[in-house]
Amino acid sequence: MKALIFAAGKGTRLKPFTDHHPKALAKVNDVPLLERNIKYLKGFGIKDFVINIHHFGDQIVDFLNKNDNFGCNIEISDETSELLETGGGLIFARKFLDHGEDFLIMNADILTNININALVEYHKKIKDFATLAVSDRESSRKLLFNDDMVLRGWLNVQTGEQRLAEFNKGFKALAFSGVHCINPAIFEKIKRKGKFSVMEEYLDLMQTEHIHGFVHDSLLIDVGRPESVIEAEKHFK
């Protein structure tokens, strides 16, 4: 299985580090996030990667070259000319991913110990085009699922704003974990072009398609702020 790692973002919450570096190279206990996630996924047998770059992308390329791609096959989806967000980045990387095989997507600034094998197994069993890893944890935005773990809505916890595919019948509110398993059939379903969030597309597609959530209780830290680096260093040695 191939994995797409989103490493293009500007990482503004991680300033001042990201004034001069890509957030994917921010270190937790002296090990860059990108290195941690390549090795984490490699631990599940994944050795083929696509990494998208934009903000100080040359530093990511140099880092990978210096480390011989950590013994993996790595292709670069170069968004230097325009940052396309997660949805646009996925479409831009289509040529690397649209080969009939399921693939994994992961955000570079997530550290987790989710069992990737269990996620992939669940995804293949339900035969969806998209399965999203989710967990019951604090988050300002939640995804809403019915009893069959099919995506039916989105909730802004702070404002109460909702987007629903149907009346909220006591849906489970769970936080997206930044890890998803995808079937390339998604490329025919996505309607947007240019710069957009893949979550916006999921919330449109939930009206007509089944998108499932995979619930995990694994550790997950969004290393998006300096204080979350300190928290991550307690758990990821």
CSV table of C-alpha atoms in Angstrom, one decimal:
chain,number,residue,atom,x,y,z
A,1,MET,CA,0.0,0.0,0.0
A,2,LYS,CA,1.1,3.5,-0.8
A,3,ALA,CA,0.8,6.4,1.7
A,4,LEU,CA,0.4,10.1,0.9
A,5,ILE,CA,1.8,12.4,3.6
A,6,PHE,CA,0.6,15.9,3.6
A,7,ALA,CA,3.7,18.0,4.4
A,8,ALA,CA,3.0,21.2,2.3
A,9,GLY,CA,1.3,23.4,4.9
A,10,LYS,CA,2.7,26.6,6.2
A,11,GLY,CA,2.4,25.6,9.9
A,12,THR,CA,1.6,29.1,11.1
A,13,ARG,CA,0.7,27.9,14.6
A,14,LEU,CA,4.3,26.6,15.0
A,15,LYS,CA,6.0,30.0,14.5
A,16,PRO,CA,8.8,31.0,14.9
A,17,PHE,CA,10.1,27.6,13.8
A,18,THR,CA,8.0,27.7,10.6
A,19,ASP,CA,9.4,31.2,9.7
A,20,HIS,CA,12.4,29.4,8.4
A,21,HIS,CA,11.5,25.6,8.2
A,22,PRO,CA,8.6,23.4,7.0
A,23,LYS,CA,6.4,22.1,9.9
A,24,ALA,CA,7.1,18.5,8.8
A,25,LEU,CA,10.7,19.0,10.0
A,26,ALA,CA,9.7,20.2,13.5
A,27,LYS,CA,11.3,17.9,16.0
A,28,VAL,CA,9.9,15.9,18.9
A,29,ASN,CA,12.7,14.7,21.1
A,30,ASP,CA,15.2,15.6,18.3
A,31,VAL,CA,13.4,13.5,15.7
A,32,PRO,CA,11.6,15.4,12.8
A,33,LEU,CA,7.8,14.6,12.5
A,34,LEU,CA,8.3,13.5,8.9
A,35,GLU,CA,10.9,10.9,9.9
A,36,ARG,CA,8.7,9.7,12.8
A,37,ASN,CA,5.7,9.2,10.5
A,38,ILE,CA,7.7,7.5,7.7
A,39,LYS,CA,9.1,5.0,10.2
A,40,TYR,CA,5.8,4.6,11.9
A,41,LEU,CA,4.0,3.6,8.6
A,42,LYS,CA,7.1,1.6,7.5
A,43,GLY,CA,6.4,-0.5,10.7
A,44,PHE,CA,3.2,-1.6,9.1
A,45,GLY,CA,4.9,-2.6,5.9
A,46,ILE,CA,4.4,0.6,3.9
A,47,LYS,CA,7.4,1.5,1.9
A,48,ASP,CA,6.0,3.5,-1.0
A,49,PHE,CA,5.2,7.2,-0.2
A,50,VAL,CA,4.0,10.3,-1.9
A,51,ILE,CA,4.9,13.5,0.0
A,52,ASN,CA,3.5,16.9,-1.0
A,53,ILE,CA,5.6,20.0,-0.5
A,54,HIS,CA,5.2,23.7,-0.7
A,55,HIS,CA,6.5,25.7,2.3
A,56,PHE,CA,10.3,25.3,2.4
A,57,GLY,CA,9.8,22.2,0.3
A,58,ASP,CA,13.5,22.1,-0.7
A,59,GLN,CA,14.4,21.5,2.9
A,60,ILE,CA,12.1,18.4,2.9
A,61,VAL,CA,13.7,17.1,-0.4
A,62,ASP,CA,17.2,17.7,1.0
A,63,PHE,CA,16.3,15.9,4.3
A,64,LEU,CA,15.0,12.9,2.5
A,65,ASN,CA,18.0,12.7,0.2
A,66,LYS,CA,20.4,12.9,3.1
A,67,ASN,CA,18.6,10.0,4.8
A,68,ASP,CA,18.4,7.9,1.6
A,69,ASN,CA,14.6,8.2,1.8
A,70,PHE,CA,14.8,6.0,4.9
A,71,GLY,CA,15.0,2.9,2.7
A,72,CYS,CA,11.7,3.7,1.0
A,73,ASN,CA,10.4,4.6,-2.4
A,74,ILE,CA,9.4,8.3,-2.1
A,75,GLU,CA,7.8,10.4,-4.8
A,76,ILE,CA,7.4,14.2,-4.4
A,77,SER,CA,4.2,16.0,-5.3
A,78,ASP,CA,5.5,19.5,-5.7
A,79,GLU,CA,3.0,22.3,-5.0
A,80,THR,CA,5.7,25.0,-4.8
A,81,SER,CA,3.8,27.3,-7.2
A,82,GLU,CA,0.5,27.1,-5.2
A,83,LEU,CA,-0.5,25.6,-1.9
A,84,LEU,CA,-3.6,23.5,-2.7
A,85,GLU,CA,-4.8,22.4,0.8
A,86,THR,CA,-5.7,18.7,1.5
A,87,GLY,CA,-8.3,18.2,-1.3
A,88,GLY,CA,-6.4,20.1,-3.9
A,89,GLY,CA,-3.2,18.3,-2.8
A,90,LEU,CA,-4.9,15.0,-3.2
A,91,ILE,CA,-6.1,15.8,-6.7
A,92,PHE,CA,-2.7,17.2,-7.6
A,93,ALA,CA,-1.1,13.9,-6.5
A,94,ARG,CA,-3.5,11.8,-8.5
A,95,LYS,CA,-0.9,10.6,-11.0
A,96,PHE,CA,1.0,8.9,-8.2
A,97,LEU,CA,-2.0,7.3,-6.6
A,98,ASP,CA,-4.7,6.4,-9.2
A,99,HIS,CA,-3.5,2.9,-9.9
A,100,GLY,CA,-6.4,0.8,-8.7
A,101,GLU,CA,-5.0,0.1,-5.2
A,102,ASP,CA,-6.3,1.5,-1.9
A,103,PHE,CA,-3.9,4.1,-0.3
A,104,LEU,CA,-3.4,5.8,3.0
A,105,ILE,CA,-3.4,9.5,3.7
A,106,MET,CA,-1.8,11.0,6.8
A,107,ASN,CA,-1.1,14.5,8.0
A,108,ALA,CA,2.6,15.1,8.7
A,109,ASP,CA,1.9,16.9,12.0
A,110,ILE,CA,0.0,14.1,13.6
A,111,LEU,CA,1.7,11.7,16.0
A,112,THR,CA,-0.3,8.6,16.8
A,113,ASN,CA,0.0,4.8,17.5
A,114,ILE,CA,-3.2,3.9,15.6
A,115,ASN,CA,-3.1,0.3,14.4
A,116,ILE,CA,-2.9,0.9,10.7
A,117,ASN,CA,-3.5,-2.8,9.8
A,118,ALA,CA,-6.8,-2.7,11.7
A,119,LEU,CA,-7.8,0.5,9.8
A,120,VAL,CA,-7.0,-1.0,6.4
A,121,GLU,CA,-8.7,-4.3,7.3
A,122,TYR,CA,-11.9,-2.4,8.3
A,123,HIS,CA,-11.7,-0.3,5.1
A,124,LYS,CA,-11.4,-3.3,2.8
A,125,LYS,CA,-14.2,-5.2,4.6
A,126,ILE,CA,-16.7,-2.4,4.2
A,127,LYS,CA,-15.5,-1.6,0.6
A,128,ASP,CA,-15.9,2.1,1.0
A,129,PHE,CA,-14.0,4.7,-1.1
A,130,ALA,CA,-13.1,6.5,2.1
A,131,THR,CA,-12.7,5.4,5.7
A,132,LEU,CA,-11.7,8.1,8.3
A,133,ALA,CA,-9.9,7.3,11.6
A,134,VAL,CA,-11.8,9.0,14.4
A,135,SER,CA,-11.7,9.0,18.2
A,136,ASP,CA,-13.6,10.4,21.2
A,137,ARG,CA,-11.4,13.2,22.3
A,138,GLU,CA,-11.5,17.0,22.7
A,139,SER,CA,-11.7,18.9,19.5
A,140,SER,CA,-13.3,22.2,18.3
A,141,ARG,CA,-14.8,20.4,15.4
A,142,LYS,CA,-16.4,16.9,15.3
A,143,LEU,CA,-17.8,14.6,12.7
A,144,LEU,CA,-21.2,13.0,13.3
A,145,PHE,CA,-21.9,9.3,12.7
A,146,ASN,CA,-25.0,7.2,12.8
A,147,ASP,CA,-25.1,3.8,14.6
A,148,ASP,CA,-23.5,2.1,11.6
A,149,MET,CA,-20.6,4.5,11.7
A,150,VAL,CA,-21.6,6.2,8.5
A,151,LEU,CA,-20.8,9.9,8.2
A,152,ARG,CA,-23.9,12.0,8.6
A,153,GLY,CA,-22.7,15.4,9.6
A,154,TRP,CA,-20.2,17.9,11.0
A,155,LEU,CA,-20.4,20.0,14.2
A,156,ASN,CA,-18.5,23.2,15.3
A,157,VAL,CA,-18.4,22.5,19.1
A,158,GLN,CA,-17.8,26.2,19.9
A,159,THR,CA,-20.5,27.8,17.9
A,160,GLY,CA,-23.0,24.9,17.6
A,161,GLU,CA,-23.1,25.2,13.8
A,162,GLN,CA,-23.9,21.9,12.1
A,163,ARG,CA,-23.9,20.5,8.6
A,164,LEU,CA,-26.2,17.5,8.4
A,165,ALA,CA,-27.1,14.9,5.8
A,166,GLU,CA,-30.3,14.2,7.7
A,167,PHE,CA,-32.0,15.1,11.0
A,168,ASN,CA,-29.6,14.5,14.0
A,169,LYS,CA,-30.9,11.4,15.6
A,170,GLY,CA,-28.4,11.3,18.4
A,171,PHE,CA,-25.4,11.0,16.2
A,172,LYS,CA,-22.0,10.1,17.7
A,173,ALA,CA,-19.7,13.1,17.7
A,174,LEU,CA,-16.1,12.1,17.1
A,175,ALA,CA,-12.9,13.9,16.2
A,176,PHE,CA,-11.1,13.2,12.9
A,177,SER,CA,-7.6,11.9,13.4
A,178,GLY,CA,-5.9,13.1,10.2
A,179,VAL,CA,-5.5,9.5,9.0
A,180,HIS,CA,-7.8,8.1,6.2
A,181,CYS,CA,-7.8,5.0,3.9
A,182,ILE,CA,-8.9,5.8,0.4
A,183,ASN,CA,-9.9,3.9,-2.7
A,184,PRO,CA,-8.9,5.6,-5.9
A,185,ALA,CA,-12.6,5.6,-6.9
A,186,ILE,CA,-12.6,8.9,-5.0
A,187,PHE,CA,-11.0,10.7,-7.9
A,188,GLU,CA,-14.1,10.2,-10.0
A,189,LYS,CA,-16.3,11.5,-7.1
A,190,ILE,CA,-14.6,14.7,-6.2
A,191,LYS,CA,-16.1,17.7,-8.0
A,192,ARG,CA,-14.0,20.6,-6.7
A,193,LYS,CA,-10.9,21.8,-8.5
A,194,GLY,CA,-8.0,24.0,-7.4
A,195,LYS,CA,-7.5,24.8,-3.7
A,196,PHE,CA,-9.9,23.1,-1.2
A,197,SER,CA,-10.2,21.0,1.9
A,198,VAL,CA,-10.9,17.3,1.4
A,199,MET,CA,-13.2,17.4,4.4
A,200,GLU,CA,-15.5,19.8,2.5
A,201,GLU,CA,-15.7,17.2,-0.2
A,202,TYR,CA,-16.5,14.5,2.3
A,203,LEU,CA,-19.3,16.6,3.7
A,204,ASP,CA,-20.8,17.0,0.2
A,205,LEU,CA,-20.4,13.3,-0.6
A,206,MET,CA,-22.0,12.1,2.6
A,207,GLN,CA,-25.4,13.2,1.0
A,208,THR,CA,-25.1,10.5,-1.6
A,209,GLU,CA,-22.3,8.1,-0.5
A,210,HIS,CA,-21.4,6.0,2.5
A,211,ILE,CA,-18.2,7.3,4.2
A,212,HIS,CA,-17.4,5.3,7.3
A,213,GLY,CA,-15.5,6.1,10.5
A,214,PHE,CA,-13.0,3.8,12.1
A,215,VAL,CA,-13.1,4.3,15.8
A,216,HIS,CA,-9.8,4.0,17.7
A,217,ASP,CA,-8.7,4.7,21.3
A,218,SER,CA,-5.1,5.1,20.4
A,219,LEU,CA,-2.9,8.0,21.5
A,220,LEU,CA,-3.0,10.9,19.0
A,221,ILE,CA,-1.4,14.3,19.3
A,222,ASP,CA,-1.8,17.1,16.7
A,223,VAL,CA,1.7,18.7,16.9
A,224,GLY,CA,0.5,22.0,15.5
A,225,ARG,CA,1.6,24.3,18.4
A,226,PRO,CA,4.7,24.7,20.5
A,227,GLU,CA,2.9,23.5,23.6
A,228,SER,CA,1.8,20.3,21.8
A,229,VAL,CA,5.5,19.6,21.0
A,230,ILE,CA,6.1,19.5,24.7
A,231,GLU,CA,3.1,17.2,25.2
A,232,ALA,CA,4.2,14.9,22.4
A,233,GLU,CA,7.7,14.6,23.9
A,234,LYS,CA,6.2,13.0,27.0
A,235,HIS,CA,4.7,10.1,24.8
A,236,PHE,CA,7.0,9.8,21.8
A,237,LYS,CA,10.6,9.1,22.8
